[in-house]
Coordinates of C-alpha atoms in Angstrom, one line a residue:
X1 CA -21.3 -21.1 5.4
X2 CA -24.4 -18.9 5.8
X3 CA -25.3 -16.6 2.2
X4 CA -24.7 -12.6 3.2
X5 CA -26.3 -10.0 1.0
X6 CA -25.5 -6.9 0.5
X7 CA -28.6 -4.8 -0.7
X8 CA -29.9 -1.3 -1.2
X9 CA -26.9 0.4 -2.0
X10 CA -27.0 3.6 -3.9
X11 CA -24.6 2.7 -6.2
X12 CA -22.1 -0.5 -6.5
X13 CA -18.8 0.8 -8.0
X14 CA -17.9 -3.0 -9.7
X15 CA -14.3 -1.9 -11.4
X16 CA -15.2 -4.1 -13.6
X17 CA -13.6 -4.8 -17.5
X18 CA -16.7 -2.6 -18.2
X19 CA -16.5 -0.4 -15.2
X20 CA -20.3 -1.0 -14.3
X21 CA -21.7 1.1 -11.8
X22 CA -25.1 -0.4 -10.5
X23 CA -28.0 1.6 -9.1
X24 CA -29.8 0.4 -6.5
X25 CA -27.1 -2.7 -6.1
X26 CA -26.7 -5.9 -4.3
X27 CA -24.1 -8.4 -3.3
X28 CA -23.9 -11.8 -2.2
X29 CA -20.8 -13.5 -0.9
X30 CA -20.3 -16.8 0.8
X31 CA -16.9 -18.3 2.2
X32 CA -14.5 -15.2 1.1
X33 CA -16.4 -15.2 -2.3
X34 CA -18.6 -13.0 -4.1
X35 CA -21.1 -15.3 -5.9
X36 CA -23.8 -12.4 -7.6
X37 CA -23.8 -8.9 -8.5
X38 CA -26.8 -6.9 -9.7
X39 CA -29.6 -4.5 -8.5
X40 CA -31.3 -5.5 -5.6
X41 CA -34.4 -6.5 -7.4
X42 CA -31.9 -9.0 -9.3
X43 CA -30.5 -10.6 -6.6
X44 CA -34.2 -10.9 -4.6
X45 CA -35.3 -13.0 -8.2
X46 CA -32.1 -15.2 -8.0
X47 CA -31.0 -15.9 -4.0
X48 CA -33.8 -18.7 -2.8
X49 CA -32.2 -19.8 0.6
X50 CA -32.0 -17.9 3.8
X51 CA -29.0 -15.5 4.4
X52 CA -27.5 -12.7 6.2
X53 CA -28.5 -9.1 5.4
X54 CA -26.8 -5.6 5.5
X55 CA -28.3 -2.6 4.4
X56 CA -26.2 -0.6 2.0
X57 CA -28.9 2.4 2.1
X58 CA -27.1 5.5 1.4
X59 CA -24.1 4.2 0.5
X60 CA -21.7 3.7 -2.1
X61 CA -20.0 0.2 -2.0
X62 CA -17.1 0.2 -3.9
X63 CA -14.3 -3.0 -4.3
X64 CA -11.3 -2.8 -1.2
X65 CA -8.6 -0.1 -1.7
X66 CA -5.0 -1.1 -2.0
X67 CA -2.1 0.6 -0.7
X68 CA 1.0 -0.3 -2.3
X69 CA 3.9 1.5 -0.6
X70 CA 4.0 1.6 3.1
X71 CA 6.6 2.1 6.2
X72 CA 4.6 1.0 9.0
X73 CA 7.5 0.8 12.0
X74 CA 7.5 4.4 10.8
X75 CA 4.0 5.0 12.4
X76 CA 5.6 6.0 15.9
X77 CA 7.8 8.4 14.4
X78 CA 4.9 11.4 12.8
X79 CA 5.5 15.1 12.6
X80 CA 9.0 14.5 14.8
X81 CA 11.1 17.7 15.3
X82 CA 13.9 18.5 13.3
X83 CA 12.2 16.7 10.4
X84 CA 8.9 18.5 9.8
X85 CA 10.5 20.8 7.0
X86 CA 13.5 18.4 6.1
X87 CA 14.0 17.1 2.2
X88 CA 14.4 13.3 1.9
X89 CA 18.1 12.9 2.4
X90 CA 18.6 15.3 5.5
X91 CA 15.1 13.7 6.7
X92 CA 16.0 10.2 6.6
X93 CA 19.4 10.8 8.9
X94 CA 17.4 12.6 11.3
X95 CA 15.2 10.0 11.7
X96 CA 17.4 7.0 11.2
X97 CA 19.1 6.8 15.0
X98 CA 15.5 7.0 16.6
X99 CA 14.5 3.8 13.8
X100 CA 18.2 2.3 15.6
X101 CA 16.3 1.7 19.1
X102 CA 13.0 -0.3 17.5
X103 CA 12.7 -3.6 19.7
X104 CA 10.1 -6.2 17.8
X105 CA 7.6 -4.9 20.6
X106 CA 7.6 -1.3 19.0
X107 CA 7.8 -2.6 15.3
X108 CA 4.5 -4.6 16.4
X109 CA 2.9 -2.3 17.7
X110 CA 3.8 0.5 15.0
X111 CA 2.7 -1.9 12.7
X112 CA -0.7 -2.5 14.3
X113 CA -1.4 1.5 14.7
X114 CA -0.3 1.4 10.9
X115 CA -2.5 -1.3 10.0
X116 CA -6.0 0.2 11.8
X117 CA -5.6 3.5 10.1
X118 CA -5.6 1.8 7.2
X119 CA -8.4 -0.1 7.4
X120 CA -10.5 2.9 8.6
X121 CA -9.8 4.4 5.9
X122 CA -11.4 2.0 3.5
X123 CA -8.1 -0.6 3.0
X124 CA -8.2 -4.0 2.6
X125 CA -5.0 -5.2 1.8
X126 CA -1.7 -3.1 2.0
X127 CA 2.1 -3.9 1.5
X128 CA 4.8 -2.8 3.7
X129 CA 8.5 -1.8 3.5
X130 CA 10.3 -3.2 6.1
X131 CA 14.2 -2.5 5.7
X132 CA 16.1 -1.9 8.8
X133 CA 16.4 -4.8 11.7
X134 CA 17.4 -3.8 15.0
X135 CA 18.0 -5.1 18.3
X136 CA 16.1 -8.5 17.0
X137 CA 13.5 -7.1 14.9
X138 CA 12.5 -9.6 12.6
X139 CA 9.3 -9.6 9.5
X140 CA 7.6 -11.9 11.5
X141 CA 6.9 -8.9 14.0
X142 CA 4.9 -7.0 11.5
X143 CA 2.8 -10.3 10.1
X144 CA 2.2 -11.3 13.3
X145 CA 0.7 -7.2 14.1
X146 CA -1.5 -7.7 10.7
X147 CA -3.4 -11.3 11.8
X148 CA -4.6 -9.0 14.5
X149 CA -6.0 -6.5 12.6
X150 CA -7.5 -8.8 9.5
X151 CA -6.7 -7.4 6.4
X152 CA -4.5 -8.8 3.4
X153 CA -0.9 -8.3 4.3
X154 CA 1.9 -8.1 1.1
X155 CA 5.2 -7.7 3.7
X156 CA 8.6 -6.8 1.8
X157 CA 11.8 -8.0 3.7
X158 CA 13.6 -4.8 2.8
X159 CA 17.5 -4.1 3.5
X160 CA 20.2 -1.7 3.9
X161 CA 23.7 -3.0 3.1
X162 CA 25.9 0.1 2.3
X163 CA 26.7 2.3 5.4
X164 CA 28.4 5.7 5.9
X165 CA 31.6 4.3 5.6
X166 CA 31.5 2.8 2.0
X167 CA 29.4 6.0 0.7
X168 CA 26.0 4.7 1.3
X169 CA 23.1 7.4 3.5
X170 CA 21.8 5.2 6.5
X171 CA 25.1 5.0 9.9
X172 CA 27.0 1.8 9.9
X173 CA 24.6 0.3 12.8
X174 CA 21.9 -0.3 10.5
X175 CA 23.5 -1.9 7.7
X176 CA 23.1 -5.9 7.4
X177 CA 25.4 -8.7 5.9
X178 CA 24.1 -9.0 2.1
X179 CA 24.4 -12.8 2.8
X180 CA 22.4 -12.5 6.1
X181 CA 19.9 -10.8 4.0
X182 CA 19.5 -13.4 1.4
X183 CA 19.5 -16.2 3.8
X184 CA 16.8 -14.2 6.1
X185 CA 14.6 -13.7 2.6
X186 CA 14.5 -17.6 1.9
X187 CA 13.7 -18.0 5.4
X188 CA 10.2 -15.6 5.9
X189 CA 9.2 -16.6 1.9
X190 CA 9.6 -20.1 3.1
X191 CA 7.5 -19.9 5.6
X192 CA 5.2 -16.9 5.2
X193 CA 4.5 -17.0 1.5
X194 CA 1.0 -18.2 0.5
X195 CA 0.6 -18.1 -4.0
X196 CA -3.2 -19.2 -3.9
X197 CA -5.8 -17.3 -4.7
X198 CA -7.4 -15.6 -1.5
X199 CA -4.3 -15.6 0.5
X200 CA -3.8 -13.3 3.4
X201 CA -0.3 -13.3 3.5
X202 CA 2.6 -12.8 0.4
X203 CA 5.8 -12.1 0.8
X204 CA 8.2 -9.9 -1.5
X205 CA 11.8 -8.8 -1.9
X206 CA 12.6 -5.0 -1.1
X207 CA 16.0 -3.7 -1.1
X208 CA 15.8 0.0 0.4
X209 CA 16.8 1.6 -1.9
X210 CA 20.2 1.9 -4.8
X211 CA 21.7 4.7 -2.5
X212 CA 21.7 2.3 0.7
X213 CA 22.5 -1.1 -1.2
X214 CA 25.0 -2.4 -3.5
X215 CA 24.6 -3.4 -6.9
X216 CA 25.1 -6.7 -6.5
X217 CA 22.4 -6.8 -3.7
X218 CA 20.2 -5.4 -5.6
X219 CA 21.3 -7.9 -8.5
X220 CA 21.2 -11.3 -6.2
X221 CA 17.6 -9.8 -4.7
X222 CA 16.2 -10.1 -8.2
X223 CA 17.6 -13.5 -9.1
X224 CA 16.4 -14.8 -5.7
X225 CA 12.7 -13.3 -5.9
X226 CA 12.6 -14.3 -9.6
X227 CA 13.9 -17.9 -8.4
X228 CA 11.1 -18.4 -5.5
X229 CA 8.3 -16.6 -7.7
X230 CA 7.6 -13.5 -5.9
X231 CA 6.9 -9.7 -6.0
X232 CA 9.9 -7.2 -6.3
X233 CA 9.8 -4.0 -4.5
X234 CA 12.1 -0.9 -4.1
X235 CA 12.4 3.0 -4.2
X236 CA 13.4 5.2 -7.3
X237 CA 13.3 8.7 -8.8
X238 CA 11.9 9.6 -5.3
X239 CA 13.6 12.9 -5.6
X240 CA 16.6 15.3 -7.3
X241 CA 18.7 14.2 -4.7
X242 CA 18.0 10.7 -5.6
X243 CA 18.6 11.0 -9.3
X244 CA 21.5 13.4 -8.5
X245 CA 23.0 10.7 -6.6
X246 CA 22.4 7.8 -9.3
X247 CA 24.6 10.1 -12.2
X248 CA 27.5 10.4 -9.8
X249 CA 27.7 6.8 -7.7
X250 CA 26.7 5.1 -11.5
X251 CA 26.6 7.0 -14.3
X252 CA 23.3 6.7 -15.5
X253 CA 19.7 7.8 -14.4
X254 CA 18.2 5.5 -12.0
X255 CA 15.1 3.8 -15.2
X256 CA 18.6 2.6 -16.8
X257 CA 20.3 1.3 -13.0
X258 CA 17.2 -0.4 -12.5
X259 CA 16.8 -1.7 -16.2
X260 CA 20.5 -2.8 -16.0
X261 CA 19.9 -5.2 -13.1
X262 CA 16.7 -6.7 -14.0
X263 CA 14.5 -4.8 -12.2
X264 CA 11.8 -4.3 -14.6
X265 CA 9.4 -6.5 -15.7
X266 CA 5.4 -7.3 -14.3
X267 CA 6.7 -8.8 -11.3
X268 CA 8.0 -5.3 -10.4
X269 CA 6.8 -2.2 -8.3
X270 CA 8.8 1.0 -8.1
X271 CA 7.6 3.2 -5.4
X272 CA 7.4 7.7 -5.8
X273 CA 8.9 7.8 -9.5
X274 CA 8.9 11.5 -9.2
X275 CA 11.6 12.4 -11.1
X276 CA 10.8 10.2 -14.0
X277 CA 12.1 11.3 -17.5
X278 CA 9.9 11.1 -20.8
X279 CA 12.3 7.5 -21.5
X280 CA 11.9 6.2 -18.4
X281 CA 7.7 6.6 -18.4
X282 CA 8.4 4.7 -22.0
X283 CA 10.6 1.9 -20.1
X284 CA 8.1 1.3 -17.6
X285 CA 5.1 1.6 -19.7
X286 CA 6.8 -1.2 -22.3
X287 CA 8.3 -3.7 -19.6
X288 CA 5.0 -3.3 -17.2
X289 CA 6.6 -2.2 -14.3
X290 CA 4.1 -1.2 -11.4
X291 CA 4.4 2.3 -9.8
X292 CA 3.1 2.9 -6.3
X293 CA 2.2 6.6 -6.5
X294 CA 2.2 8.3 -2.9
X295 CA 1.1 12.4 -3.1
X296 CA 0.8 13.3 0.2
X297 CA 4.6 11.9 0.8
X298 CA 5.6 13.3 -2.4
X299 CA 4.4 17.0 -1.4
X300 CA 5.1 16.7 2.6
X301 CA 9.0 16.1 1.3
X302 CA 9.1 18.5 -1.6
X303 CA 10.2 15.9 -3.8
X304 CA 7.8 17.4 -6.6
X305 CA 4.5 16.1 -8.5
X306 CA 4.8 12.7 -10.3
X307 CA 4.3 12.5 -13.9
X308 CA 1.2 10.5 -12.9
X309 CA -1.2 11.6 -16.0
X310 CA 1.5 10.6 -18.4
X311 CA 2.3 7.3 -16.8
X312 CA -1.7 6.4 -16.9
X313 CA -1.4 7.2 -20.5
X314 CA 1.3 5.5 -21.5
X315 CA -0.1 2.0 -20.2
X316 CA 2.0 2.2 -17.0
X317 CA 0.5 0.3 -14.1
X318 CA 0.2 2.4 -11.2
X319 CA -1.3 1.9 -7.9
X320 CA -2.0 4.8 -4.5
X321 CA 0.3 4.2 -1.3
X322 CA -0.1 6.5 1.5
X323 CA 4.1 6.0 2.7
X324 CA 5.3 5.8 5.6
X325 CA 3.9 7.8 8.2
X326 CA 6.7 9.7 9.1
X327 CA 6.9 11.6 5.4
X328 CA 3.4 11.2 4.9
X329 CA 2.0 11.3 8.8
X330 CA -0.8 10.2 7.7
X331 CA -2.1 6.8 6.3
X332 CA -5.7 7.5 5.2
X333 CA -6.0 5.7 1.4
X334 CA -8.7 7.7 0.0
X335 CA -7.7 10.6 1.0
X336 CA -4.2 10.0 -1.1
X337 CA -6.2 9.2 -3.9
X338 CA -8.0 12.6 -3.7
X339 CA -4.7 13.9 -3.3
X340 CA -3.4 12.2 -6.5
X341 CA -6.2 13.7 -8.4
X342 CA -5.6 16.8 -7.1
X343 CA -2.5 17.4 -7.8
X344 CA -2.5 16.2 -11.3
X345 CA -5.6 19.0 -11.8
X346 CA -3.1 21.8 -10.4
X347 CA -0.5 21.5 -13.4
X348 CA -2.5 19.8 -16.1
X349 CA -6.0 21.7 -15.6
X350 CA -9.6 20.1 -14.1
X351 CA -10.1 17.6 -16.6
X352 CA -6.4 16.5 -16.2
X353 CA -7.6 13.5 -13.8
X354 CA -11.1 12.6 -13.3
X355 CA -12.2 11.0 -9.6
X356 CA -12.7 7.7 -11.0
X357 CA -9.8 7.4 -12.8
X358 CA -8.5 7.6 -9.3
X359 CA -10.9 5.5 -7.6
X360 CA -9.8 2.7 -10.1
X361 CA -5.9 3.3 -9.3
X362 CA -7.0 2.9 -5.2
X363 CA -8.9 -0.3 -6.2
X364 CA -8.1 -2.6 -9.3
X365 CA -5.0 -0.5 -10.2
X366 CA -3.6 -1.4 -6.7
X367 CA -4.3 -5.2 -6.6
X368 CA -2.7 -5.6 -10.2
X369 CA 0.4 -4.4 -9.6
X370 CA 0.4 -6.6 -6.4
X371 CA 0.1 -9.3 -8.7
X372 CA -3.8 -10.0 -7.2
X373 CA -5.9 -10.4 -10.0
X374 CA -8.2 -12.5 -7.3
X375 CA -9.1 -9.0 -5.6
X376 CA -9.9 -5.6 -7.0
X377 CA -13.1 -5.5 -8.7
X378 CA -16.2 -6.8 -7.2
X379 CA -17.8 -9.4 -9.8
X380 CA -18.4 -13.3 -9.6
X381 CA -15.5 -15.3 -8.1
X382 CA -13.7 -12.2 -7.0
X383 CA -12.3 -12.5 -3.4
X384 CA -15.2 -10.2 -1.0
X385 CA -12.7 -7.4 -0.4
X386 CA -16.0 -4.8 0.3
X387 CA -16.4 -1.3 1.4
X388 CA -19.3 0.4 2.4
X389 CA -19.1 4.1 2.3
X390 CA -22.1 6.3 3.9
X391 CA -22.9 9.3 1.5
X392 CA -25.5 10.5 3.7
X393 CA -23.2 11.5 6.6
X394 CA -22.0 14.7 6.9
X395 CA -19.1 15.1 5.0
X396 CA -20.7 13.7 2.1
X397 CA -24.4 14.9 2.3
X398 CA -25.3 17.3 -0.5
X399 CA -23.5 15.5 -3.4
X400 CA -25.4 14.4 -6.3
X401 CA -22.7 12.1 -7.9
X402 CA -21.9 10.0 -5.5
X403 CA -19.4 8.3 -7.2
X404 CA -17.2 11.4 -7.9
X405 CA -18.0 12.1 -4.1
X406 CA -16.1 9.8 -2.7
X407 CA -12.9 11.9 -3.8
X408 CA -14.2 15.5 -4.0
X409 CA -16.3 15.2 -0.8
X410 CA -15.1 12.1 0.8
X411 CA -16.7 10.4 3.6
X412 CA -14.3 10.8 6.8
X413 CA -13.5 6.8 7.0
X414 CA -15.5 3.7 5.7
X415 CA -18.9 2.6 7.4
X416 CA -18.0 -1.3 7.3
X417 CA -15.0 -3.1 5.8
X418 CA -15.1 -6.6 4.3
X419 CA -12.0 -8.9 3.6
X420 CA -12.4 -12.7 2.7
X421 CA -16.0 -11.6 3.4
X422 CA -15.0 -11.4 7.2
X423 CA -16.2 -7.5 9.0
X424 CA -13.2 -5.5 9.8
X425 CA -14.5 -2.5 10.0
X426 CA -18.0 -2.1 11.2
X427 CA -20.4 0.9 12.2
X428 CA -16.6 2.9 11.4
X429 CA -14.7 1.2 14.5
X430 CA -12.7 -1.9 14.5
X431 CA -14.1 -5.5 14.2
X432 CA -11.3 -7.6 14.9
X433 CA -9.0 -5.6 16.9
X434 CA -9.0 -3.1 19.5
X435 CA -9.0 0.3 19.3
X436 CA -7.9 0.3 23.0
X437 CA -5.2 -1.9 22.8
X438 CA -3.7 -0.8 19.7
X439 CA -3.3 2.7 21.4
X440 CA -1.9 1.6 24.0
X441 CA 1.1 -0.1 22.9
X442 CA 1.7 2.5 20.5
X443 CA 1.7 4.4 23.6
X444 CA 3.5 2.8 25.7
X445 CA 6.2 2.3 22.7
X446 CA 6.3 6.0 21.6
X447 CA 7.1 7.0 26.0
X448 CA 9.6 4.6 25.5
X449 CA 11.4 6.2 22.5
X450 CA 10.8 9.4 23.8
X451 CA 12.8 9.2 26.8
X452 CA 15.5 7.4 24.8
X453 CA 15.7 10.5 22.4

């Protein structure tokens, strides 16, 4: 395959061990691969056969982001009356009869609308949260929506298994068979998951959450995942309700539930942690357990302001996820990294988080607690997961550091987008899918529940 260079760029953000950033940088990737990094001048001395070009002048070209919590079927259901000023419990049960009519077609398409915000935005791989499974909605819907739009896909086959009846928050008519949820994990790991290096697709295990499963689901789930070698994903500490409801249904604080049943450990990812106490930070930080930090959700629910500076500092591994985009409404990745720096500077003071400290969580923090140490950083034999930003637009124009820029003056979406060194992104619109279409069935999906409701 043909040599592509990327030259010119104002600065290459590598998120590297060293955290280089090079002036006046270059790129070259061949076959999904970056193969050199260095100024332009460098790479002009070493390249000696013919190859591609793109002009990086007047950008910033930083490694992929990451987003690592996501609802994407939840992309239909933004700003909906009667849950715009709801806390998380009360906001879940309005919602959860509209999620009850999803057919695959609107879980596609949701999924798709999902994905191409995203990858707008500057994302090259995200993981989703699938956990409810109506009227024949299966995983396969919402990998199937992701070859479409191109960028690495980490799908959790989630589940509810504890209804209104037996004490749990989602109705009855959502709740699955713990068995039928096992079996259906096997099945989509089987045949969806891909270990190598460079793969597009891995699957993970995702209970909902401990008040809509039962403690032996959430047991089994972990001895399954930890059986076929994948990635373990649920919520916790999201909010006081959520701890509230972990001291009465179990007796403990939801670190020591999850601790209790083995889910802890580097081949773990809690998402929110909100309501984290000073020994669960400790627990997480000592046993490696990966935290997808999600601000804008966070703050649109009222669940409160992670203990995100004390995590960092404790050693525990934290990536940004934008949430689903009915809490969050909206999926844009660096602008939930701003958001986490932000927020972290209004109770802890402006040097409480600096904007590359949260450029790093969007990037390499993401892709290591997705168990991706093939993607992240942009270096030799990295996977070319690239973004080029334009600092000269607009938005950005006017900024001397461009680095910090990109999260105090942030550029309103990427310029191009690079995953497995294929464009998805390029000139800010779609490369691979389109924009068209996409709307469309979101459309057409979105009348349909409309009427329903």
């Amino acid at each position: 395959m043909t040599l592509t260079v990327i030259r010119n760029a104002d600065v290459i953000v590598t998120m590297d061990d060293r955290r280089r950033e090079i002036a006046d940088g270059a790129l070259a990737f061949r076959d999904g691969v970056i193969e050199a990094v260095g100024t332009t001048a460098e790479l002009a001395m070493l390249v000696r056969e013919t190859y591609d070009v793109i002009d990086a002048t007047g950008c910033v070209v930083t490694p992929g982001l990451v987003n690592t919590h996501h609802h994407l079927y939840q992309s239909l259901t933004r700003a909906l009356p009667g849950a715009i000023n709801a806390s998380l419990f009360d906001w879940l049960k309005r919602l959860y009869p509209i999620w009850a009519r999803y057919t695959p077609d609107d879980v596609f398409a949701a999924t798709q609308l999902g994905l191409a915000e995203l990858a707008l935005s500057g994302c090259t791989m995200s993981s989703d949260h699938l956990y409810l499974f109506p009227n024949g909605v299966t995983l396969d819907d919402t990998i199937a929506a992701a070859q479409g739009i191109g960028i690495r896909f980490h799908p959790t086959r989630g589940s509810m298994s504890v209804g209104e009846s037996a004490g749990g928050l989602p109705p009855d008519s959502l709740v699955e068979r713990e068995d039928a949820i096992l079996n259906d994990c096997i099945r989509v790991i089987d045949r969806f998951h891909d270990a190598t290096d460079g793969a597009m697709v891995r699957v993970g295990v995702a209970p909902c959450s401990p008040f809509s499963v039962s403690r032996e689901l959430m047991r089994d789930a972990a001895l399954l995942a930890r059986d076929k070698r994948v990635m373990l994903h649920t919520h916790l500490a999201e909010d006081a309700d959520d701890v509230a409801f972990s001291l009465e249904r179990f007796g403990c604080r939801p670190g020591q539930y999850a601790e209790e049943l083995g889910w802890t450990g580097p081949d773990v990812w809690h998402a929110h942690c909100v309501q984290l106490d000073a020994q669960e930070i400790d627990l997480l930080a000592r046993t490696k357990t990966g935290v997808a930090h999600c601000p804008c959700s966070n703050c649109r629910l009222g669940s409160g302001i992670a203990p995100l500076r004390a995590m960092v500092a404790q050693g525990v591994p934290v990536g940004i996820g934008v949430d689903g985009s009915a809490s969050s409404d909206s999926g844009h990745l660096l602008l939930e990294a701003r958001q986490a720096m932000l927020l972290q500077r209004a109770v802890g003071g402006p040097t409480a988080f600096d904007p590359r400290d949260a450029l790093f969580l969007a990037t390499r923090g993401g892709a290591q607690i997705l168990g991706r140490p093939d993607c992240g950083s942009l270096e030799p034999s990295k996977r070319a997961d690239i973004v080029l930003w334009d600092m000269a637009d607009i938005p950005s124009a006017g900024a001397w550091d461009k680095v910090a820029a990109l999260l105090l003056a942030p550029p309103s979406g990427a310029r191009d987008v690079f995953v497995e060194g294929r464009a998805v992104v390029r000139d800010g619109d779609l490369a691979q899918a389109s924009r068209h279409d996409i709307l469309r069935a979101a459309d057409r999906s979105l009348a349909r529940l409309m009427e329903a409701a």
